[in-house]
Every structure is written in C-alpha cells, then in structure tokens.
Short mmCIF file of C-alpha atoms in Angstrom, two decimals:
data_model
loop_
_atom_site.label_atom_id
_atom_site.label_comp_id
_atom_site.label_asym_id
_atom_site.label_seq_id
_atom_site.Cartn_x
_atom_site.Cartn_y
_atom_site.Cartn_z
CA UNK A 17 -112.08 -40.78 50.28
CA UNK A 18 -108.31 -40.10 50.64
CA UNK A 19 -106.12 -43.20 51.46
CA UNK A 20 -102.97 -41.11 52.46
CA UNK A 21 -102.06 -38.31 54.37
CA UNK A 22 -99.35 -37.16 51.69
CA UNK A 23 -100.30 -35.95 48.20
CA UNK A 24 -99.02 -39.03 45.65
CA UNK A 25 -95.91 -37.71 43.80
CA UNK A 26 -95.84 -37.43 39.95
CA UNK A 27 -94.51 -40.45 38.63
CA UNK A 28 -91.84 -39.22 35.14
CA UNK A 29 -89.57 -41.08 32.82
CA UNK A 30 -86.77 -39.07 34.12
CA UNK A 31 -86.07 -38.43 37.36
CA UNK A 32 -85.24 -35.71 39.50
CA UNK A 33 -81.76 -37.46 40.89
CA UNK A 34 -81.24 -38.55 36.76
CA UNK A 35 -81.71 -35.02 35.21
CA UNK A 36 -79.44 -33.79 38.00
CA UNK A 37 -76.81 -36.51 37.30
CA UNK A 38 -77.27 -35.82 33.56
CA UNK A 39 -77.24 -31.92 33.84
CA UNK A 40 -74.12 -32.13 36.32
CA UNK A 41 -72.41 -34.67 33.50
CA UNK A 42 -73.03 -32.01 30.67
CA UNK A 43 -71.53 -29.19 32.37
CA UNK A 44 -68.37 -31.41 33.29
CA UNK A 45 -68.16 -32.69 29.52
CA UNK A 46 -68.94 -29.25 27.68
CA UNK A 47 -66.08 -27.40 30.09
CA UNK A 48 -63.84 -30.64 29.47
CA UNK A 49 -64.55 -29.72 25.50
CA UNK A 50 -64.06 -26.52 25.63
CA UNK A 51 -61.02 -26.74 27.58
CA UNK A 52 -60.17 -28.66 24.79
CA UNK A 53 -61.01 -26.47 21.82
CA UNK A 54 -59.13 -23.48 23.68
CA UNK A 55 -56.01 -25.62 23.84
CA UNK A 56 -56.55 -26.66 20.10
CA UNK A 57 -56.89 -23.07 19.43
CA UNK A 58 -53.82 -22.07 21.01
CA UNK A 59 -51.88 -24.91 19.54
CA UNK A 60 -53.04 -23.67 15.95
CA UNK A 61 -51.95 -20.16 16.83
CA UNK A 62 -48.68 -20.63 18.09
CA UNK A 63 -47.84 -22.68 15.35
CA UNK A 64 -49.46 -20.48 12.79
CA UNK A 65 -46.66 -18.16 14.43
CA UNK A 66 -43.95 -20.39 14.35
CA UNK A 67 -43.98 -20.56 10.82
CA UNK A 68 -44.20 -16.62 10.61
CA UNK A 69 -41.39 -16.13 12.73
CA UNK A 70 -39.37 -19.18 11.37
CA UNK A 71 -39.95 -17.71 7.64
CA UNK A 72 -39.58 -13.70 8.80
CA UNK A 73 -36.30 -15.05 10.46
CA UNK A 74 -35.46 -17.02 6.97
CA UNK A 75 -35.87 -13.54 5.26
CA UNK A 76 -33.69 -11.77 7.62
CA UNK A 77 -30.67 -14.13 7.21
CA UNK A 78 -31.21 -13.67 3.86
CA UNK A 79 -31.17 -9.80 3.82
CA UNK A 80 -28.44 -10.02 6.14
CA UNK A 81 -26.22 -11.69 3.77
CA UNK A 82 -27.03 -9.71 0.88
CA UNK A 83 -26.41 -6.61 3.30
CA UNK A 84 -23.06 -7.82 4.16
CA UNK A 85 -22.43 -8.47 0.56
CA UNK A 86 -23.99 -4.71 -0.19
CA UNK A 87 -21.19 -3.31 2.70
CA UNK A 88 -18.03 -5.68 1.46
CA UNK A 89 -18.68 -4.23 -2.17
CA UNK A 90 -19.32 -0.51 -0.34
CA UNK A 91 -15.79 -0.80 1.31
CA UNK A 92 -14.08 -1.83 -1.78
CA UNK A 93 -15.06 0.88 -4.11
CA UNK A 94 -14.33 2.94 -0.69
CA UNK A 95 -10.48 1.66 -0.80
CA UNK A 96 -10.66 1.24 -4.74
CA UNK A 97 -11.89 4.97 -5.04
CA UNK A 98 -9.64 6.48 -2.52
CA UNK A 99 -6.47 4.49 -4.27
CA UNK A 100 -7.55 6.37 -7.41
CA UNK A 101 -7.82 9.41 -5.67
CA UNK A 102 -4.46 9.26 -3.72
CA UNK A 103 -2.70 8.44 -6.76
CA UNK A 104 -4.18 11.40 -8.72
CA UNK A 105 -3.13 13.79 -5.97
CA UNK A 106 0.49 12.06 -5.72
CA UNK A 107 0.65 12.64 -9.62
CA UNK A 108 -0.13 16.42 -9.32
CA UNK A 109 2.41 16.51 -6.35
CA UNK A 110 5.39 14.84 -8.98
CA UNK A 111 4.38 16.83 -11.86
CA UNK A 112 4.81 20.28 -9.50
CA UNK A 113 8.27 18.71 -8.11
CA UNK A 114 9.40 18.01 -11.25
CA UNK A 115 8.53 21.54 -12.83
CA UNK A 116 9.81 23.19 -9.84
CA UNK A 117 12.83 21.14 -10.15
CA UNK A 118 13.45 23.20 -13.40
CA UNK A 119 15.59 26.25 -12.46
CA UNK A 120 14.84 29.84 -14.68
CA UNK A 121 17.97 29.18 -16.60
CA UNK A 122 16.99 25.99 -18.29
CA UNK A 123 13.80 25.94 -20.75
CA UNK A 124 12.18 22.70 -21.60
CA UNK A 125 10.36 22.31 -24.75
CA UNK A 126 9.48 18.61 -23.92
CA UNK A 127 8.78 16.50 -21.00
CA UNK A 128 7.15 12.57 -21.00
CA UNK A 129 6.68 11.26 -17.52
CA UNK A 130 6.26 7.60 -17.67
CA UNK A 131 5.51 5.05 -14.90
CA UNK A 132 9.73 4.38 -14.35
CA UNK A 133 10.97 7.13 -16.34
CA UNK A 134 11.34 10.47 -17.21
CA UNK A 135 12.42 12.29 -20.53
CA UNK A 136 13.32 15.62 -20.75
CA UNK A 137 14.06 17.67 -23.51
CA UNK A 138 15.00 21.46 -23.15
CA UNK A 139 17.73 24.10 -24.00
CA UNK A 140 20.68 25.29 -21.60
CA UNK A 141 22.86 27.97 -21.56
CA UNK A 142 25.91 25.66 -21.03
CA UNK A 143 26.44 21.77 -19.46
CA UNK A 144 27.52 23.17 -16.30
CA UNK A 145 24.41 24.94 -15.72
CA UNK A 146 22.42 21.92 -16.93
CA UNK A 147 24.84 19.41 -14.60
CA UNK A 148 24.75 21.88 -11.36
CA UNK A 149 21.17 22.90 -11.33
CA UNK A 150 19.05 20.11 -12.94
CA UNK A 151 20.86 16.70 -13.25
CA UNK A 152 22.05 16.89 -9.36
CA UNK A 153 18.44 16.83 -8.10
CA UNK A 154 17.23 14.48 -10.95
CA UNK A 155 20.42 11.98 -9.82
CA UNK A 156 19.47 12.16 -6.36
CA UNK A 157 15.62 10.84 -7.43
CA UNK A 158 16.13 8.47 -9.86
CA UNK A 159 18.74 5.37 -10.36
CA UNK A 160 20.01 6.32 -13.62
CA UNK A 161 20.13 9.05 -15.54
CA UNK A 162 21.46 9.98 -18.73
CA UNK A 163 21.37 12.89 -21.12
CA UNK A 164 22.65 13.95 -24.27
CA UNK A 165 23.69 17.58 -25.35
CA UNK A 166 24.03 19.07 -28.97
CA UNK A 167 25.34 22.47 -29.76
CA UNK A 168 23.09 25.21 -30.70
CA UNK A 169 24.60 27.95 -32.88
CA UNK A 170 23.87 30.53 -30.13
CA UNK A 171 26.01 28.31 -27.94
CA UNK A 172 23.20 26.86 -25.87
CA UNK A 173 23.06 23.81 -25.80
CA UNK A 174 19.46 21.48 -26.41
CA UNK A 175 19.76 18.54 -24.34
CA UNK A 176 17.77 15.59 -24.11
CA UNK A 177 17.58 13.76 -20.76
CA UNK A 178 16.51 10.28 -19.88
CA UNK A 179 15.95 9.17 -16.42
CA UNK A 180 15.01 5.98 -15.12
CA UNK A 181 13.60 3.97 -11.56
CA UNK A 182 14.75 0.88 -11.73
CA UNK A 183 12.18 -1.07 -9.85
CA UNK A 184 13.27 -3.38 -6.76
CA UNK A 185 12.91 -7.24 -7.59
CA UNK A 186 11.57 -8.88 -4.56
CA UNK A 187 12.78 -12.13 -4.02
CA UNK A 188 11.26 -14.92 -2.05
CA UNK B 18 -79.17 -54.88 59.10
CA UNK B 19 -80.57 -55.14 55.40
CA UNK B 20 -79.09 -52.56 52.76
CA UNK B 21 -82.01 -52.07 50.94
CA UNK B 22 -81.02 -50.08 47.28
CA UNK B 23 -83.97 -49.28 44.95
CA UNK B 24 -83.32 -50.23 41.45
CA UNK B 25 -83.52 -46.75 40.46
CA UNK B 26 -80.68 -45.85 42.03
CA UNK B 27 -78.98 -48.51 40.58
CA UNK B 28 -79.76 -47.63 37.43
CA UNK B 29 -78.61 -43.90 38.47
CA UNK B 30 -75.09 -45.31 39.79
CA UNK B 31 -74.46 -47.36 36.75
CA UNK B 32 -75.30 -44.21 34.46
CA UNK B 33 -72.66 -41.89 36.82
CA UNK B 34 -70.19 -44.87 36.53
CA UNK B 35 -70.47 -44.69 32.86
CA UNK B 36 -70.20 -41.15 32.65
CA UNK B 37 -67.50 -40.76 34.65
CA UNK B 38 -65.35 -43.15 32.97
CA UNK B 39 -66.38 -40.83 29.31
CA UNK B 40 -65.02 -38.45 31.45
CA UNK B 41 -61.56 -40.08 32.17
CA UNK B 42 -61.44 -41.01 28.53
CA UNK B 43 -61.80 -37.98 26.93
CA UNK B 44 -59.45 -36.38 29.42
CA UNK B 45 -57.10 -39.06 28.95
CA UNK B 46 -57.32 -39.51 25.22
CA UNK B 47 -57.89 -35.70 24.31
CA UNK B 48 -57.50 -32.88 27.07
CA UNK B 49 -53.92 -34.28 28.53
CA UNK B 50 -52.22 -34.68 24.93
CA UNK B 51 -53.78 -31.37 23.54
CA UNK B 52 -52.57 -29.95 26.70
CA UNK B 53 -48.99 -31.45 26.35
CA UNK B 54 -48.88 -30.18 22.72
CA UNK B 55 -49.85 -26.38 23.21
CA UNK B 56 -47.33 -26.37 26.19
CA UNK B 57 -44.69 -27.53 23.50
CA UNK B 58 -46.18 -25.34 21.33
CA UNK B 59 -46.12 -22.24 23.32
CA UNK B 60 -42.11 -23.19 24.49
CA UNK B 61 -41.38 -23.60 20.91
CA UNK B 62 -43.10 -20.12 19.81
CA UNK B 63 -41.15 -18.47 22.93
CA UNK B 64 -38.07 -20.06 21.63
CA UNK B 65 -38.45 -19.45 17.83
CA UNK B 66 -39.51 -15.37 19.17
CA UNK B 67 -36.22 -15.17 20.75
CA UNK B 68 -34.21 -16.39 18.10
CA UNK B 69 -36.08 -14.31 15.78
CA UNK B 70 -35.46 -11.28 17.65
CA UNK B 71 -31.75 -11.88 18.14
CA UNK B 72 -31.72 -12.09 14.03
CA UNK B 73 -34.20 -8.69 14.04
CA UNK B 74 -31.30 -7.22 16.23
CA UNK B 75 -28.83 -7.94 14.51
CA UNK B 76 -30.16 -7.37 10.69
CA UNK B 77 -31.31 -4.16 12.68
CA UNK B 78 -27.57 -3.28 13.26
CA UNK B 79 -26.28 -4.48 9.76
CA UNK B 80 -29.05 -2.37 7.94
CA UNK B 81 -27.79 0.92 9.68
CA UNK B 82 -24.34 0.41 9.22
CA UNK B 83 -25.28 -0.46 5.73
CA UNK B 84 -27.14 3.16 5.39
CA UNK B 85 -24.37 4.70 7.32
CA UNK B 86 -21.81 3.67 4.79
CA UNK B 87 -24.26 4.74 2.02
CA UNK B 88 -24.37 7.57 3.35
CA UNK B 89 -21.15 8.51 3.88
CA UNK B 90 -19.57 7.26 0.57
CA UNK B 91 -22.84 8.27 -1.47
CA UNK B 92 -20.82 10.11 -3.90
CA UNK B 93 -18.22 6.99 -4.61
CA UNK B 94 -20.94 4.74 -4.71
CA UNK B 95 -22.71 6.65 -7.24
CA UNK B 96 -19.70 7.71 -9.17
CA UNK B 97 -18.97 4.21 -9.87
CA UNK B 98 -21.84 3.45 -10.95
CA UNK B 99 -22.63 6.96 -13.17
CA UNK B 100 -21.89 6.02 -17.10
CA UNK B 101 -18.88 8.05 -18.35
CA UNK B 102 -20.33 11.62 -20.21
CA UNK B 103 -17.38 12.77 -22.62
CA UNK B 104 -19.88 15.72 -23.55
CA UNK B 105 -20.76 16.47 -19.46
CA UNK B 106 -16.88 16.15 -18.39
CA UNK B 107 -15.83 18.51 -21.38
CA UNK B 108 -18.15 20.57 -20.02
CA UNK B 109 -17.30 20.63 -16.36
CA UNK B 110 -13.60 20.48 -17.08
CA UNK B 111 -13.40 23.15 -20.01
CA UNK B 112 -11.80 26.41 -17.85
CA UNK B 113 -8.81 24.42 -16.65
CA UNK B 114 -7.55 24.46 -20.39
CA UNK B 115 -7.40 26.70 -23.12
CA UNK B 116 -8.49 23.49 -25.20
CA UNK B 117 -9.71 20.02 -24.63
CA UNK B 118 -10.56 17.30 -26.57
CA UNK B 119 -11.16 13.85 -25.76
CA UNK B 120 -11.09 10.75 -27.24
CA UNK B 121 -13.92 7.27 -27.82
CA UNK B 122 -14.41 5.98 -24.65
CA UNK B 123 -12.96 2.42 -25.39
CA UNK B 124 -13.04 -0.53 -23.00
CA UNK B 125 -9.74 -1.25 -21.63
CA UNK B 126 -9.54 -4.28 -18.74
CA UNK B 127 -10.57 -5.23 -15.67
CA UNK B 128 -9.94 -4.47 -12.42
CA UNK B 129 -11.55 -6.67 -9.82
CA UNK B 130 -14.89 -5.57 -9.64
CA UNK B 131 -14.54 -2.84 -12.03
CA UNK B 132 -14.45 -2.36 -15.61
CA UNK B 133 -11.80 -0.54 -16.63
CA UNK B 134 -12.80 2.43 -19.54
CA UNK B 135 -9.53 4.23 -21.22
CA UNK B 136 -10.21 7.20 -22.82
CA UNK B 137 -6.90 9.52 -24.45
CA UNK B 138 -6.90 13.56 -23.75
CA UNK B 139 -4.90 16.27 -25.36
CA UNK B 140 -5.18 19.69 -24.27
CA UNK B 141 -3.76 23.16 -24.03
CA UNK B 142 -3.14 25.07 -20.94
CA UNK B 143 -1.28 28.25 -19.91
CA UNK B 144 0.70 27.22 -17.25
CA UNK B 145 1.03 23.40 -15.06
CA UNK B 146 -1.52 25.06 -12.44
CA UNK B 147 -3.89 24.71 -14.80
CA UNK B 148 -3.04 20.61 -15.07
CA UNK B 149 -2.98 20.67 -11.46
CA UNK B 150 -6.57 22.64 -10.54
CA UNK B 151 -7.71 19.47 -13.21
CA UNK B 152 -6.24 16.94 -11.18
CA UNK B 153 -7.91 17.87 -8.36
CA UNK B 154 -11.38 18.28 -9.93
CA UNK B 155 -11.11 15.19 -11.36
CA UNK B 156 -11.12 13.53 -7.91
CA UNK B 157 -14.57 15.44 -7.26
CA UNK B 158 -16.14 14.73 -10.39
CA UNK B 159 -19.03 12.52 -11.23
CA UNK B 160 -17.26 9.27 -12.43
CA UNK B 161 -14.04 7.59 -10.56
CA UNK B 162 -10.78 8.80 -13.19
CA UNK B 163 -7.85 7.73 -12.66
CA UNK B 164 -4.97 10.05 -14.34
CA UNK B 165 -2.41 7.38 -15.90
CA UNK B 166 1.15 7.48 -17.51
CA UNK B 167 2.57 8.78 -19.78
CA UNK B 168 1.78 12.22 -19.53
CA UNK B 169 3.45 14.15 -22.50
CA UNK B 170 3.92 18.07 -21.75
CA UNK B 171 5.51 19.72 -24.96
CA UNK B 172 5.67 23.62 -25.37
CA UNK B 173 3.42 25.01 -28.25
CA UNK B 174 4.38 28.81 -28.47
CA UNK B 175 3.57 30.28 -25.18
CA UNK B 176 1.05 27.91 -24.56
CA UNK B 177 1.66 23.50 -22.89
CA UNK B 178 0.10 21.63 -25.48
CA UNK B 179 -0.58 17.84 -22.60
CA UNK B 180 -1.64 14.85 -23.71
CA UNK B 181 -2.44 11.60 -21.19
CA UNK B 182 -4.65 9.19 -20.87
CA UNK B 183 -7.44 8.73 -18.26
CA UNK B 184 -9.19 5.46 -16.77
CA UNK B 185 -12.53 6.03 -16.18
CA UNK B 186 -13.36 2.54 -13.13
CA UNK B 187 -17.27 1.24 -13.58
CA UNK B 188 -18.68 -1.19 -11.38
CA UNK B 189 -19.43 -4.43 -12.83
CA UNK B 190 -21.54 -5.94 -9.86
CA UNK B 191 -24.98 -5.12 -9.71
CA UNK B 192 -25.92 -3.63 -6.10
CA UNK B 193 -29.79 -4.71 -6.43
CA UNK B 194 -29.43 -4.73 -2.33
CA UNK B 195 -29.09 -0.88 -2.20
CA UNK B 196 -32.59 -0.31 -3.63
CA UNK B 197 -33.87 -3.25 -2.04
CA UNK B 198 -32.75 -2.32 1.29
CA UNK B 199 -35.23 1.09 0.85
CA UNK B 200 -38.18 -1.10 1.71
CA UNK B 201 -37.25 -3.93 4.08
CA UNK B 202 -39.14 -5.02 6.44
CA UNK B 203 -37.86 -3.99 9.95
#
C-alpha cells in the first residue's frame, strides 16, 4: 500500500547542494593555484634571465675594456710604426741631398752622418772649388761648419770637413 | 511570517563561508604578492634587456672597429710582434748590396711599449741607390727597423763600403685580446 503520491528520495551523506558547493570550491581553488604556480613560474624565469643578462652584460663590459685596451695599443704601434717609417724615408731623403750636394769636381773618400753633425772627408782640386761648390750649400744647412785642408803633392788638396746643428734650447 | 532554514542548509552556508574566506586567504597571502613579484620581475627583466642591449650595441661597435683596425694595420701589428730573423732579413735584403753582414741581435732599451733590439750592419754597395732601394724595403719588411745614426759611408776601391746600426722595436705587451676577440660571443 503506497502512503505517498511521490517516490521517497534517496537519502546520502553528501548532498546534491554540498557536492555542488564543494565541486564549485575546487574549481575556484585549483584555478586560484594554478594562477599561482604560473606566476611562480614566470617569476623563476625572468629572474633566471636576469642573472643571464646581468652576467652576459658583466662579460661585455669586460670585453669592451680589454677591446679598448686591444685598439689604444693598435693605434700606438700605428703612430710608433709610422714614426719609424717616416724617419727612415727622411734619412734616405738627407743621405740623397747630401750626396747630391757633392759636385763632380770634389771626391769624397769618407762621410759619417751623425744625429747633429756631419763629417766629410774628400779630395779637391783647389779651396776655391771646395769653398764655392760644397761649403756654400753645407753653410746654408748647418750652424757651423768647419774644415781643414792639407796639400796633396798633385796639388789637390784632401780636406776634412766638420759640420754641426746646434740644437735649439727651449726655455720655459 | 516564519523564516524557516533547514539545518542542512546551514550546515551548507557555514561550509561556503569557510571556503570562501580559504579563498580570500590564499589570494591574499599568495596570488596578490606572487603577482606583485613577477610584475617586478618582468619590469626588472625588461629593464636589465635594455641595458644589456645598449652594452651588446655598443661592444658590437667597439668589436668592428677593433677588426677594422686589425685589419688595416695587420702588417704593423704583426711586424711588431714577428721575432727579429738575422738569417731571413739577410736573405730578403741581400741584392741591395754587394755584401752584408750583420751583427748579434743585442737588447738595447726601451721605448714605451716596445723593446728596443740594436743590431750593427756593414755592407758594400755600388752606388747610394743601392742604400736607398734598402731604406725603403726596410719599411716593408717583416719586423719594425728603424735606420739610426751614425751612418759611416767610406770608399773601398770602386765599391761604398756602409756601416750603421739598425733598431729592430718588439712589443712588450701581450695582445691576448686579439685572439680572444676571434671567438666572442656576439
């Protein structure tokens, strides 16, 4: 004999309105943790490359210096080399003056080119020759000049002529 | 009117109120923070990338100058650091003279950042051109010479019999950057 019209309703621990609540609460707290755990992720990340870039960027500076180092030493064996160079060439260039300074009439045996000073030795017909043709020019390049003759039995004449710069003392 | 609320829901109200205030906790305690520090984080990373990209730039620009300049002044570079070859230079420098000899390489001063090497040269040539051709070779050969005072000419029959001396510059630092700089990182 049935007592109701409705069919009685399975009575459970849980309810239906409780495992809602509870399922609703789980998907808010796992999406709240996971939120979490992406941030955390992140965090790690960019600071994992934070210290990359800091120590790359440490490693730059350094190269950077040594590189500037590397071009400072470059340009001064540049400028060191081409001084060395320049003075060779102005060398040559005073050694051809000088020799072309020597006119066909006068033979030298000798010549000593110093840093200030030049010393000539050499034969000459006569002083005049010696006095028009070679110790003009040689007056007008250096300060002083002085030579010495001695007579050859031929009548030439072997002279020996010093010549010196006399350097400029710079005063402060 | 009577409000009539069946203890179950009570008991379902209490358990929302309780998980809602987990909720506020954790987000309170955990999320906002963790969020706070990734933003820093992330502003710091941007930050630290732009600096580090303004120092790429640059080191970027100071490397190719730096290869530029090797480049250009490979042979001076190398020269200075090539060790002096009596033997090799004889060699190279033998048709500008009729003779050549040359003396110990002996160490002589220094010059900055070069060792100065001093070694004496006698030789016999036909004719000054002969002194000058080797003057000008000398600037393209494999160490950096320097030609120095005095230079004694005397005649020797029909032939200049020259003696001088020569400084021969090394470089005393070591350029470790050079081979280094090969296999940077860019």
């Amino acid at each position: 004999m049935r007592y109701s019209f409705i069919k009685p309703r399975k009575k459970t621990l849980i309810s239906p309105e409780f495992k809602l609540l509870f399922f609703f609460f789980t998907i808010t707290i796992g999406m709240l943790f996971m939120s979490y755990s992406y941030l955390k992720v992140k965090t790690l990340m960019y600071e994992t490359t934070i210290e990359e870039r800091l120590a790359k960027g440490e490693t730059l500076r350094t190269n950077i210096v040594s590189m500037h180092d590397e071009i400072a030493f470059i340009e001064v064996q540049k400028q060191h080399a081409e001084g060395v160079y320049t003075s060779n060439t102005v060398l040559k260039e005073s050694i051809h003056n000088l020799f072309d300074l020597v006119p066909e009439k006068i033979t030298l045996s000798q010549a000593i080119l110093k840093e200030n000073e030049l010393e000539l030795y050499g034969v000459t017909p006569s002083k005049e020759v010696y006095e028009f043709l070679l110790l003009a020019p040689l007056r007008s390049i250096f300060h002083r000049s002085y030579t010495s003759y001695y007579a050859m039995p031929n009548g030439w004449y072997s002279f020996v002529s010093k010549n010196y710069l006399d350097r400029e003392i710079s005063t402060q | 009117m009577k409000l009539h609320i069946s203890r179950q829901m009570i008991y379902i109200l209490a358990l929302a109120i309780v998980f809602l205030v987990i909720v506020f906790i954790f987000a309170f305690a955990f999320l906002i923070p963790s969020g706070k520090e990734y933003r820093v984080a992330r502003m710091e990373s941007k930050k630290i990338s732009y600096q580090v990209d303004a120092v790429q730039a640059e080191y970027d620009n100071v490397y190719e100058r730096l290869k530029g300049l090797q480049a250009e002044n490979r042979h001076v570079v190398s020269a200075y650091k090539t060790i002096f070859n009596p033997d090799r230079f004889k060699k190279m420098h033998r048709s500008h003279f009729e003779s050549f000899s040359l003396s110990e390489l002996s160490g002589h001063s220094l010059d900055g950042e070069f060792a100065v090497y001093e070694v004496n040269t006698s030789s016999l040539i036909h004719s000054p051109q002969g002194f000058y051709d080797f003057l000008d070779a000398v600037n393209k050969s494999d160490n950096i010479i320097g030609v120095n005072f005095p230079i004694h000419f005397e005649r020797d029959a029909n032939l200049i019999k020259s003696s001088f001396t020569m400084h021969v510059y090394i470089a005393r630092k070591k350029s470790g950057k050079e081979d280094e700089g090969e296999g940077s990182d860019k």
